[in-house]
mmCIF file of C-alpha atoms (C1' of nucleotides) in Angstrom:
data_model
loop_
_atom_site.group_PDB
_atom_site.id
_atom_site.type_symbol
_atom_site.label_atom_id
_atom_site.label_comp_id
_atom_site.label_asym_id
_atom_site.label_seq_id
_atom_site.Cartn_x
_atom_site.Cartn_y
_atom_site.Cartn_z
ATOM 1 C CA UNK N 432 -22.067 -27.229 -7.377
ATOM 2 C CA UNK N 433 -22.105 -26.033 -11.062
ATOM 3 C CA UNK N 434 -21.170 -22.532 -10.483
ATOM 4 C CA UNK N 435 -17.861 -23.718 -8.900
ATOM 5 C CA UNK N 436 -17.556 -25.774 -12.230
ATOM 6 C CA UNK N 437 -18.059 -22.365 -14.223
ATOM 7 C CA UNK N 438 -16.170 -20.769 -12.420
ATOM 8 C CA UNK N 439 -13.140 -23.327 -12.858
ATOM 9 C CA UNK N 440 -13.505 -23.290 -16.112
ATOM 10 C CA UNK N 441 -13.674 -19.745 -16.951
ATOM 11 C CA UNK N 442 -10.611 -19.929 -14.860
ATOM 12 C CA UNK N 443 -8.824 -22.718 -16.784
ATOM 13 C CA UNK N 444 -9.111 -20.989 -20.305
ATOM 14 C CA UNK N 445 -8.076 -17.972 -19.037
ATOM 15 C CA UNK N 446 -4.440 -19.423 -17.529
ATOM 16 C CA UNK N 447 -4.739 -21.531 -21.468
ATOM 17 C CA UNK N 448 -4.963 -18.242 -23.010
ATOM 18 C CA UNK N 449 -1.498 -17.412 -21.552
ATOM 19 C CA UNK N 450 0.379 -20.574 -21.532
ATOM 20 C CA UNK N 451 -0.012 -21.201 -18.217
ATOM 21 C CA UNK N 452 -1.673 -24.385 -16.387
ATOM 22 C CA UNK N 453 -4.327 -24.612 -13.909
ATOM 23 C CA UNK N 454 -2.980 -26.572 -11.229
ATOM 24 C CA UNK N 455 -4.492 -28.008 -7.862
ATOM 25 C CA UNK N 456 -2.546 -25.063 -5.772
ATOM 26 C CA UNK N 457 -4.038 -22.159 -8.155
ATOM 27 C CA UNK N 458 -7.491 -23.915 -7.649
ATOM 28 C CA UNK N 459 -6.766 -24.290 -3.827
ATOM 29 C CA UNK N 460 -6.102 -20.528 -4.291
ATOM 30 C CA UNK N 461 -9.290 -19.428 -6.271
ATOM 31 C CA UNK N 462 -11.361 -22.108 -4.266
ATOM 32 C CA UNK N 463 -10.290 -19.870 -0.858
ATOM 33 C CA UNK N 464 -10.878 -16.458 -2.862
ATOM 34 C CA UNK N 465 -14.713 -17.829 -4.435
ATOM 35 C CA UNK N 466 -15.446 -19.059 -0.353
ATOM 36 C CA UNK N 467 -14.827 -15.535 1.184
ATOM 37 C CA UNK N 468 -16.824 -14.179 -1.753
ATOM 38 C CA UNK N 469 -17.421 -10.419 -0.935
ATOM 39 C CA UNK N 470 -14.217 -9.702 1.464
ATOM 40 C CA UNK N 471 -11.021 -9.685 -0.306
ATOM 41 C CA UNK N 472 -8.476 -11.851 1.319
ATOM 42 C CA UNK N 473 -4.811 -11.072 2.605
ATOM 43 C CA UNK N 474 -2.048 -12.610 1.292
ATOM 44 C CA UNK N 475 -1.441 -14.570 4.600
ATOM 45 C CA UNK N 476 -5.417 -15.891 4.775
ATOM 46 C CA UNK N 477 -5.130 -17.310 1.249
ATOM 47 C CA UNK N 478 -1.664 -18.823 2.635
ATOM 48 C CA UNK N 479 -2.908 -20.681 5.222
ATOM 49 C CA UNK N 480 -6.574 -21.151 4.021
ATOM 50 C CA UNK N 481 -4.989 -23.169 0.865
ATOM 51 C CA UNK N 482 -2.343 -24.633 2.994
ATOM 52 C CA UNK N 483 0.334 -23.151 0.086
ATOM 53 C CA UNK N 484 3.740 -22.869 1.049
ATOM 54 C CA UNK N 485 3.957 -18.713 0.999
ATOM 55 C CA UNK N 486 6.970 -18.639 -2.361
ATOM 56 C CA UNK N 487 4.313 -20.422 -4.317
ATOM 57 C CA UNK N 488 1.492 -18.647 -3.698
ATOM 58 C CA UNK N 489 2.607 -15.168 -3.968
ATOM 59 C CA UNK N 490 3.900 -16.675 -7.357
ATOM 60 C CA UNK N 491 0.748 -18.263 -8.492
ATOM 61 C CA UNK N 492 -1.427 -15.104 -6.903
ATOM 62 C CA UNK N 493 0.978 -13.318 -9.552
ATOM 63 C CA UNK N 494 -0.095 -15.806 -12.051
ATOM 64 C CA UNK N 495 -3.676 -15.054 -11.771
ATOM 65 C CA UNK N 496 -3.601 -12.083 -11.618
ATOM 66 C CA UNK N 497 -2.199 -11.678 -15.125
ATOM 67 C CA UNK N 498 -4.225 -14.056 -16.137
ATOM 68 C CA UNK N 499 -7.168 -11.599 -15.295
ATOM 69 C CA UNK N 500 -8.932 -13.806 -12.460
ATOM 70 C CA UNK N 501 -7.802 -11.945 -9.547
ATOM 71 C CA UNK N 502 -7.360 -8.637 -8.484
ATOM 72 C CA UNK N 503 -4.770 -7.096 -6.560
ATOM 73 C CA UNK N 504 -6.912 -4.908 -3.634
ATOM 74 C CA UNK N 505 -4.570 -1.792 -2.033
ATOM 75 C CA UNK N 506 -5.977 -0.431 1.199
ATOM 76 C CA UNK N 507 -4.115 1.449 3.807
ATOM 77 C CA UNK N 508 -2.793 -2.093 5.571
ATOM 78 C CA UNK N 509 0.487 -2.694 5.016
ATOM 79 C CA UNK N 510 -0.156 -6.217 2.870
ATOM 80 C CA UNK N 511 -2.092 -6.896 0.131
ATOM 81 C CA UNK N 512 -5.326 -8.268 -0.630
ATOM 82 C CA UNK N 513 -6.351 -10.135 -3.024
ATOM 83 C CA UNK N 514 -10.425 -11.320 -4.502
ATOM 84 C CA UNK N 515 -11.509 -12.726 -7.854
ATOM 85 C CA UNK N 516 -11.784 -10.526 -10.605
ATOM 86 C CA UNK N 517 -14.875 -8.288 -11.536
ATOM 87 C CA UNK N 518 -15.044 -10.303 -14.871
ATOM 88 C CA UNK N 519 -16.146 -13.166 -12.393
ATOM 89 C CA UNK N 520 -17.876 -11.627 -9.931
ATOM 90 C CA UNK N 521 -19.298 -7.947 -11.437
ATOM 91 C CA UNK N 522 -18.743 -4.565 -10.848
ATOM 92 C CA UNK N 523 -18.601 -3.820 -7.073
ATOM 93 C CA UNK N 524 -17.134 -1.162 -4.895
ATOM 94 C CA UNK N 525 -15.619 -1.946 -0.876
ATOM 95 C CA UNK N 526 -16.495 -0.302 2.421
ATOM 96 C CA UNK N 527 -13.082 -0.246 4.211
ATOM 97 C CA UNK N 528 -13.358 -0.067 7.979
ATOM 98 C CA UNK N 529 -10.119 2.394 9.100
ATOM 99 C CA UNK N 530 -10.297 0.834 12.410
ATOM 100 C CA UNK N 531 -10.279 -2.703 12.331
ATOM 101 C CA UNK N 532 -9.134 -3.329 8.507
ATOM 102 C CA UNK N 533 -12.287 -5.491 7.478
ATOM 103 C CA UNK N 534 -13.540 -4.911 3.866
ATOM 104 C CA UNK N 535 -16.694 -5.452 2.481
ATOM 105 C CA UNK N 536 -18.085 -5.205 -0.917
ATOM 106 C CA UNK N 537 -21.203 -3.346 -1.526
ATOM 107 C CA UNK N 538 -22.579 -2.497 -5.115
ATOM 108 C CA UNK N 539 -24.515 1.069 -6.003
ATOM 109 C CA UNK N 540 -27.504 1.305 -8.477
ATOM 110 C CA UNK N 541 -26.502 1.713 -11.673
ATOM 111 C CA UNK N 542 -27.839 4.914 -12.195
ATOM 112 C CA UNK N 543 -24.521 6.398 -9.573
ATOM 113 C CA UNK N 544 -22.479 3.879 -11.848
ATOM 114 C CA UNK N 545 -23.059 5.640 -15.149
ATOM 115 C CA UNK N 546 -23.138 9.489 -13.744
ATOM 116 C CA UNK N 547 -19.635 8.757 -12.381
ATOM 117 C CA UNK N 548 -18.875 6.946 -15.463
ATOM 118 C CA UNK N 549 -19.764 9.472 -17.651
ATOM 119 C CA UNK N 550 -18.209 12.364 -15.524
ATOM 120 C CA UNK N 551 -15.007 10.976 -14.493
ATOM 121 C CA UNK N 552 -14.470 10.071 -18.351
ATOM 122 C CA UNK N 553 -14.910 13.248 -19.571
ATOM 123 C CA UNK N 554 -12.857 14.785 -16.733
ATOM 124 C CA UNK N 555 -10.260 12.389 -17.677
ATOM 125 C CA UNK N 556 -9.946 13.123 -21.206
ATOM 126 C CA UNK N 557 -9.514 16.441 -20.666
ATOM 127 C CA UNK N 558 -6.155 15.681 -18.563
ATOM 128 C CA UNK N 559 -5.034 13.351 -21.286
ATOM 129 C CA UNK N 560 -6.033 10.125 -19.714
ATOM 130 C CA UNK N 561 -7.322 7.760 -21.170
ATOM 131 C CA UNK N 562 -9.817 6.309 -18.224
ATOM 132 C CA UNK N 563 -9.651 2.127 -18.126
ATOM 133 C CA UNK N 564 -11.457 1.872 -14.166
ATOM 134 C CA UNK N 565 -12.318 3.359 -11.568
ATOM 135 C CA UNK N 566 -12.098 3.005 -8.215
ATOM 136 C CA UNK N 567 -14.416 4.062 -5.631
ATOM 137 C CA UNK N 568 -14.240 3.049 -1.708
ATOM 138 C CA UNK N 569 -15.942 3.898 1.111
ATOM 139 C CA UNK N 570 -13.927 4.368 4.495
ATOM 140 C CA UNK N 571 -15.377 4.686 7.466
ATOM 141 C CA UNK N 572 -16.204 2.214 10.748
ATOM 142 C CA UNK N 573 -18.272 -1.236 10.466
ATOM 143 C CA UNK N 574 -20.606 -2.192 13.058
ATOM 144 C CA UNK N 575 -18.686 -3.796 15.173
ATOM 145 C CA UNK N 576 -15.871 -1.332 16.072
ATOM 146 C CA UNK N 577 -18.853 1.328 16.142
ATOM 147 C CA UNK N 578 -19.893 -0.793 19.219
ATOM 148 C CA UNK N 579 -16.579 -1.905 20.681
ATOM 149 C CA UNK N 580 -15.359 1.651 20.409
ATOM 150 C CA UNK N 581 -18.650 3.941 20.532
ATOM 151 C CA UNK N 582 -19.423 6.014 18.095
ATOM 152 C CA UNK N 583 -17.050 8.659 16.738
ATOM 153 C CA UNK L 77 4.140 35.073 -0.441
ATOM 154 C CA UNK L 78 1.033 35.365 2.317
ATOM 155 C CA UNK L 79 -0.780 32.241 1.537
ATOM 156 C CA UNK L 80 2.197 30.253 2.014
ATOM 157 C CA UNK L 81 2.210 32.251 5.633
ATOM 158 C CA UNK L 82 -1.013 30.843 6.501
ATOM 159 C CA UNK L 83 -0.482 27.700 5.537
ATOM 160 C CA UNK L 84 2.493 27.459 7.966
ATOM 161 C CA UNK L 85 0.275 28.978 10.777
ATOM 162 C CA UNK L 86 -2.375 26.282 10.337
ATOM 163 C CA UNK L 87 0.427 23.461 10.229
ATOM 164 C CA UNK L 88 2.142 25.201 13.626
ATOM 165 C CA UNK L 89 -1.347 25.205 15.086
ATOM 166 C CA UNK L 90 -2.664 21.865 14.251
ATOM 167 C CA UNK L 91 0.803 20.622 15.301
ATOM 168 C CA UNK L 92 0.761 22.609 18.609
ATOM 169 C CA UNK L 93 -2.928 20.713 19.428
ATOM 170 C CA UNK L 94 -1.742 17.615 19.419
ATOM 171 C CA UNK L 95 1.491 18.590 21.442
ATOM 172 C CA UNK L 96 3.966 18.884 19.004
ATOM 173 C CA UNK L 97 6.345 21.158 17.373
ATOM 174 C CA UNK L 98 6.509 22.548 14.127
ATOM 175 C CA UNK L 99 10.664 22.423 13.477
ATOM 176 C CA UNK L 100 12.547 23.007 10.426
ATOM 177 C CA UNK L 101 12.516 19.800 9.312
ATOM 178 C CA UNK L 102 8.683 19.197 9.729
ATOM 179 C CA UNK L 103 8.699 23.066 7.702
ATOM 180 C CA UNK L 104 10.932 21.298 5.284
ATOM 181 C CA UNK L 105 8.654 18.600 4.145
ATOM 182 C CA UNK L 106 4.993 21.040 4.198
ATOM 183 C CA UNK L 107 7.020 23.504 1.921
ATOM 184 C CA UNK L 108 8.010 20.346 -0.478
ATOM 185 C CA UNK L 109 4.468 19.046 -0.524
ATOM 186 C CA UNK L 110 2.772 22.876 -0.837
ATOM 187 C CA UNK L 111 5.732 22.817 -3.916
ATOM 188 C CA UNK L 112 4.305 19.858 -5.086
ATOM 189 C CA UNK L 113 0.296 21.014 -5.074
ATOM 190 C CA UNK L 114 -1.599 18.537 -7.252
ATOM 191 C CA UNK L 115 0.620 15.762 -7.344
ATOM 192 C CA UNK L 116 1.153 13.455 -4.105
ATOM 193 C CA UNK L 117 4.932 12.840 -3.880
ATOM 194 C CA UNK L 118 6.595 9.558 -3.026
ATOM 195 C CA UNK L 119 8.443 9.302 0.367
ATOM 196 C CA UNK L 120 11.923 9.197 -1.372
ATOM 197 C CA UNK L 121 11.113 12.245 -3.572
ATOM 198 C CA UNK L 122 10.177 14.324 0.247
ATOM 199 C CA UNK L 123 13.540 12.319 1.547
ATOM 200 C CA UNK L 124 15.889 14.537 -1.213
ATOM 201 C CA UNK L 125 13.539 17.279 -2.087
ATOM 202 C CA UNK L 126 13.491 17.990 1.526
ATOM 203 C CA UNK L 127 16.403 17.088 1.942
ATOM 204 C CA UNK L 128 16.179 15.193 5.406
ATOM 205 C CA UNK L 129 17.476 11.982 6.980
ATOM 206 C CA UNK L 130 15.219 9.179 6.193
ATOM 207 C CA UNK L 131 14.371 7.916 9.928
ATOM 208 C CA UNK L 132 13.408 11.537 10.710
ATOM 209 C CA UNK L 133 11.390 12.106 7.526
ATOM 210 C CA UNK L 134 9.335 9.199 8.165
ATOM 211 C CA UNK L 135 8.773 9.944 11.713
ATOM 212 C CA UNK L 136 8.081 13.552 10.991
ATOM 213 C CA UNK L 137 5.645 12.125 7.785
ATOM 214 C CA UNK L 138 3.924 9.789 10.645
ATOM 215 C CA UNK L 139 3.197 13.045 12.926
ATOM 216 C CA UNK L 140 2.304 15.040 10.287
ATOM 217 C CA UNK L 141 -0.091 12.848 8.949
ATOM 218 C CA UNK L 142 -1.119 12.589 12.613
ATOM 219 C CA UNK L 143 -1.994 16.268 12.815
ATOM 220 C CA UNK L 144 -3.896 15.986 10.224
ATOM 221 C CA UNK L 145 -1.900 17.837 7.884
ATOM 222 C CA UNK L 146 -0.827 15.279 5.804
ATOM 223 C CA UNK L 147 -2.586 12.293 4.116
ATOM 224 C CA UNK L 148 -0.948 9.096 3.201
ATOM 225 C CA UNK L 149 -1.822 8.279 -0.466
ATOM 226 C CA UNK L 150 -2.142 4.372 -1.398
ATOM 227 C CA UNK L 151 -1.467 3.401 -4.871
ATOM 228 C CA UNK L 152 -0.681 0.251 -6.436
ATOM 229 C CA UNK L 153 3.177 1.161 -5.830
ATOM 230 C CA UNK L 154 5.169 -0.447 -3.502
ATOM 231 C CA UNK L 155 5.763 2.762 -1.248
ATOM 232 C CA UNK L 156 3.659 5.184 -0.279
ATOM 233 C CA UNK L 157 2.707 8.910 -1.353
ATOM 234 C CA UNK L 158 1.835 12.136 0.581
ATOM 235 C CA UNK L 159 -0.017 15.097 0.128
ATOM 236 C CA UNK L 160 -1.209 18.103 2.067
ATOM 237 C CA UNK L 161 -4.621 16.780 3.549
ATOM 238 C CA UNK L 162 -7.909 18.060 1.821
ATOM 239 C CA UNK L 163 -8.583 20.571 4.792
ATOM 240 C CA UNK L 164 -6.475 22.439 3.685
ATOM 241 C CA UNK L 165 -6.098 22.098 0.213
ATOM 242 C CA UNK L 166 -9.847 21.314 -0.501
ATOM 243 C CA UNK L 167 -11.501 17.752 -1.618
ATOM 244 C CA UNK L 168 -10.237 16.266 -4.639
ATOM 245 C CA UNK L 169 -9.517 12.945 -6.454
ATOM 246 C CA UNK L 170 -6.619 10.830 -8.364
ATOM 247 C CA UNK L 171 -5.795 10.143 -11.918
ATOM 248 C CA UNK L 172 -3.153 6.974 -11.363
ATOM 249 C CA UNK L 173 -1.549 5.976 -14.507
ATOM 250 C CA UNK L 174 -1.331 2.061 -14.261
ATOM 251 C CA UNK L 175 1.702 2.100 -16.715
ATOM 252 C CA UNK L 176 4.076 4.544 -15.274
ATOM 253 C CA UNK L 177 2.642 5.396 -11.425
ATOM 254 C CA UNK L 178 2.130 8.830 -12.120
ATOM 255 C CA UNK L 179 -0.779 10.746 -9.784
ATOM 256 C CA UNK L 180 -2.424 13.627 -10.734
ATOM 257 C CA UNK L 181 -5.298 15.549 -9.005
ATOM 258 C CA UNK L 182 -8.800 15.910 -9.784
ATOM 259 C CA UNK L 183 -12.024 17.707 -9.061
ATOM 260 C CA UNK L 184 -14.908 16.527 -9.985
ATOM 261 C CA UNK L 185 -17.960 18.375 -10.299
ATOM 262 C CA UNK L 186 -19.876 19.234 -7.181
ATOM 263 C CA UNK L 187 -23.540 18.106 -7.758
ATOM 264 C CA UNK L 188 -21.634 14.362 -8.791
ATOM 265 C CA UNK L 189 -19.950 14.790 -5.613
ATOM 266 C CA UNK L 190 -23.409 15.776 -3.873
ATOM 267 C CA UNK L 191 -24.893 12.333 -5.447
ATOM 268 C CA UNK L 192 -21.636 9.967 -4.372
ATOM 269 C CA UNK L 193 -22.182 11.468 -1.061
ATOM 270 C CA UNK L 194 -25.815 10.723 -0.226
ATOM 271 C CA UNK L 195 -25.689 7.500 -2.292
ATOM 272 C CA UNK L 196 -22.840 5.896 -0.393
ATOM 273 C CA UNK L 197 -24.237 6.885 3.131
ATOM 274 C CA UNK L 198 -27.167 5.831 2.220
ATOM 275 C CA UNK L 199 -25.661 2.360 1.273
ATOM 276 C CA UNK L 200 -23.275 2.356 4.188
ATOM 277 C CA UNK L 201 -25.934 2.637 6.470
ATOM 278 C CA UNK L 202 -27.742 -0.028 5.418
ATOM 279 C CA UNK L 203 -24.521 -2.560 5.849
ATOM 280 C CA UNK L 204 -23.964 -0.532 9.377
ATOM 281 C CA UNK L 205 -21.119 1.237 8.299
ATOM 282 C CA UNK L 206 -20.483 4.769 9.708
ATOM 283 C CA UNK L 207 -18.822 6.750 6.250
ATOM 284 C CA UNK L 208 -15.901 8.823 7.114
ATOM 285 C CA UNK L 209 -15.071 9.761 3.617
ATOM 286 C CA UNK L 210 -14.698 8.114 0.546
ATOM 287 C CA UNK L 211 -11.978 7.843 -1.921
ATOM 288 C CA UNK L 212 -12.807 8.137 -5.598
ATOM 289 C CA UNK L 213 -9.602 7.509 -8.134
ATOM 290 C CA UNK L 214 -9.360 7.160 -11.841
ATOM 291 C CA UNK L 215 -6.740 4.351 -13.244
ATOM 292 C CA UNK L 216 -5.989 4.658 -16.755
ATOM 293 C CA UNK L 217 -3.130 6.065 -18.978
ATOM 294 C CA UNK L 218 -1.796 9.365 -18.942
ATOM 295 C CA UNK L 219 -1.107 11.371 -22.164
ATOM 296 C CA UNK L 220 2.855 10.698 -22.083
ATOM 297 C CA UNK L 221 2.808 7.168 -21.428
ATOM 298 C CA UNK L 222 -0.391 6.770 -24.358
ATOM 299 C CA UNK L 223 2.637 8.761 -26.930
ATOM 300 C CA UNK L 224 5.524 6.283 -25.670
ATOM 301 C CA UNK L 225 3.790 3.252 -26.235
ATOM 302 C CA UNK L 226 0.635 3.671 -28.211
ATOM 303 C CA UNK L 227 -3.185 3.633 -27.542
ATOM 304 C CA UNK L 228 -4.221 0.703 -25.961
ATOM 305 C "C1'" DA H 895 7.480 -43.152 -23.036
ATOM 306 C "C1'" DT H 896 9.816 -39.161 -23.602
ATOM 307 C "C1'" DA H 897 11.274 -34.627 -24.147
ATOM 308 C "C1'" DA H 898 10.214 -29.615 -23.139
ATOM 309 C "C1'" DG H 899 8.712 -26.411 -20.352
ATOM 310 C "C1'" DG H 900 5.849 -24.958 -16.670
ATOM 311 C "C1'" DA H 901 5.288 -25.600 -11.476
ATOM 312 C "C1'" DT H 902 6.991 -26.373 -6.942
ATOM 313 C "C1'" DG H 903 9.278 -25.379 -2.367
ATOM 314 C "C1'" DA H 904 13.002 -24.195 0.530
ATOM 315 C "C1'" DC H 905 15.691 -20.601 0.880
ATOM 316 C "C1'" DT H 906 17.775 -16.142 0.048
ATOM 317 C "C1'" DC H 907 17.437 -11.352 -1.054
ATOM 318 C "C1'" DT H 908 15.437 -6.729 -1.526
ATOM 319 C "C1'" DC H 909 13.504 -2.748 -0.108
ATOM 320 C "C1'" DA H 910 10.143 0.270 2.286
ATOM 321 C "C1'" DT H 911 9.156 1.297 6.697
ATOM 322 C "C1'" DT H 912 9.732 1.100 11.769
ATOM 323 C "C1'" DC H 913 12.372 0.803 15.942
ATOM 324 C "C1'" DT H 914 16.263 1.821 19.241
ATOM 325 C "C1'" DC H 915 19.057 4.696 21.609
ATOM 326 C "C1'" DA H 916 22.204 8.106 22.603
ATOM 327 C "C1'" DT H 917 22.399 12.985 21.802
ATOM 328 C "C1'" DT H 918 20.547 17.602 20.914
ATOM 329 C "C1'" DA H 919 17.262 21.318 20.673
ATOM 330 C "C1'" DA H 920 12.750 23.708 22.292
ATOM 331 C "C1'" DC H 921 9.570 25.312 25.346
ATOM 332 C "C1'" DG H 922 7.841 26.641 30.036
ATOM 333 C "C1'" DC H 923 8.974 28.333 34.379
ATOM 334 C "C1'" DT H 924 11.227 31.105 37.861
ATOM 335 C "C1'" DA Z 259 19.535 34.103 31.909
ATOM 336 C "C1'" DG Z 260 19.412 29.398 33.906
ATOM 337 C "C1'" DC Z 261 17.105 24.834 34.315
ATOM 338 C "C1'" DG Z 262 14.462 20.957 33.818
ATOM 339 C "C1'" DT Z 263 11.310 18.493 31.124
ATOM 340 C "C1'" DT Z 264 10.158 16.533 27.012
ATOM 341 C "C1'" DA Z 265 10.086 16.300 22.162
ATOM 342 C "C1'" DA Z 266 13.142 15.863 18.068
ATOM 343 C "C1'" DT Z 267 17.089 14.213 15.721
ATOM 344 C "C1'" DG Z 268 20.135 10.861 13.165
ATOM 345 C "C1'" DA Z 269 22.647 6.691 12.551
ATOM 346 C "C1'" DG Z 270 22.043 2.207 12.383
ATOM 347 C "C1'" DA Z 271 19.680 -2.150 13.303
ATOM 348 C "C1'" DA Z 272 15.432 -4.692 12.936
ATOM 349 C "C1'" DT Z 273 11.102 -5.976 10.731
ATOM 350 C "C1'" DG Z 274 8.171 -7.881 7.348
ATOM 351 C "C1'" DA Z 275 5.896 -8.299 2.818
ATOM 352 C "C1'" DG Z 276 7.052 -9.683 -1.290
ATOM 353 C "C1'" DA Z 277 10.253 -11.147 -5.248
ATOM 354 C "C1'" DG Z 278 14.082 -13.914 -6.931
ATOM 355 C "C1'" DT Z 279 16.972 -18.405 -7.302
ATOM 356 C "C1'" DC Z 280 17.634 -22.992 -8.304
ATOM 357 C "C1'" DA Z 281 17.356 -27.785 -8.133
ATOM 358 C "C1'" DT Z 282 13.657 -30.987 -8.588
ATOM 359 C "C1'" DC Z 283 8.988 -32.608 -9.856
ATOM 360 C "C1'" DC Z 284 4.910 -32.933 -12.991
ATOM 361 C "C1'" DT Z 285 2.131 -32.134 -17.230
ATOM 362 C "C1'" DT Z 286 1.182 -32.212 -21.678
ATOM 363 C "C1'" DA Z 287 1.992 -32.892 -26.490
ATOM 364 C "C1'" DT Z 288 4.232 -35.653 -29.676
#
DNA sequence: ATAAGGATGACTCTCATTCTCATTAACGCT
DNA sequence: AGCGTTAATGAGAATGAGAGTCATCCTTAT
């Protein structure tokens, strides 16, 4: 599979970069995160689904992350989340069910992209920030707690 | 101060809907949250600033937030933030500064928020996802933090 | 092959948040 | 006003995600 070997190796120089090495765990880890591509992972999934004892992945999730190849996702759960980085996998935004947790990454067109880029940049700079992301969710229900639940 | 008068009547009423009460304490936290307009406070900010015991604050936060008079804020913190919910302080967004956790709110102009809107249910609906809402925030660097440490 | 420094894993610790439970305060009714 | 029902309170214990510690193991460069 070559983009796996891309992907590795974009991975590799990036831990390089910072002195750090690119082990079998922190492959096991990205491995897990590039296989449930488009639904970021909680801590405890990449735990078990790497078969990493928990102090060294929370460590080497730490790792990458600095290292720019994963992202730290916050929802309302009370653990984190965790996918690869937009570097690696582009620009996206997540649908967020509120009832049953499950996220999902869906892209917009472009066009959306660089009105709210625009905007929010000028917005910002007018409050003195200086704008590096932004971050734009969707909550509502997926499919299946719309049917398990009815409608709302 | 009247507007601070109807505030407290929609709190007592939402509150009385869902079978609660509105006590001094619950009182306590609105008025430290109205106090704090624009910027969602941490939990141990409303604890002092309130001035209540923590177990009761929390509790009293959870049926708050319950009536729907107060919305937990997720950041990239380790605890959480409140703020009066949008119904009754209207729609808005969050500037997060990334280096020192600072929240701010936004508006953002209403025919951008007319094009997010229609956009994203139009998307949501085509991965069967029902949109509730959706949450837009800015992460950056705020104009004290840009001083203290430079442009970056 | 060897030294230096990162990586590992079992374990401990921290800290926000939630739970428990005995006690108190509010509201509805007569 | 008196009473009973039920929510609210507060102190403290429990929970759970995540971070820290430390002795040991492995890599990588020399």
């Amino acid at each position: 599979m070559p983009a796996s070997t891309e992907l590795h190796e974009a991975v590799a120089l990036r831990l390089r970069e910072i002195g750090h090495r690119y082990t079998a765990q922190r492959r096991a880890l990205v491995e897990a995160l590039a296989a449930a591509a488009g639904r970021p992972r909680s801590t405890s999934e990449l735990l078990e689904g790497a078969g990493v004892p928990q102090s060294s992945a929370y460590r080497n999730l730490a790792a990458l992350e600095q290292a720019g190849v994963v992202r730290r996702v916050v929802t309302d759960e009370e653990f984190a989340r965790y996918e690869l980085a937009e570097e690696l996998t582009g620009h996206h935004h997540h649908l967020i069910c509120s009832s049953c947790g499950r996220v999902e990454d869906v892209t917009v067109p472009p066009s959306l992209e660089r009105d709210v880029d625009r905007t929010l940049d000028r917005i910002a700079r007018r409050a003195g920030f200086a704008v590096v992301e932004h971050r734009l969710d969707l909550i509502g229900t997926c499919g299946g707690c719309a049917a398990r639940y009815g409608v709302r």
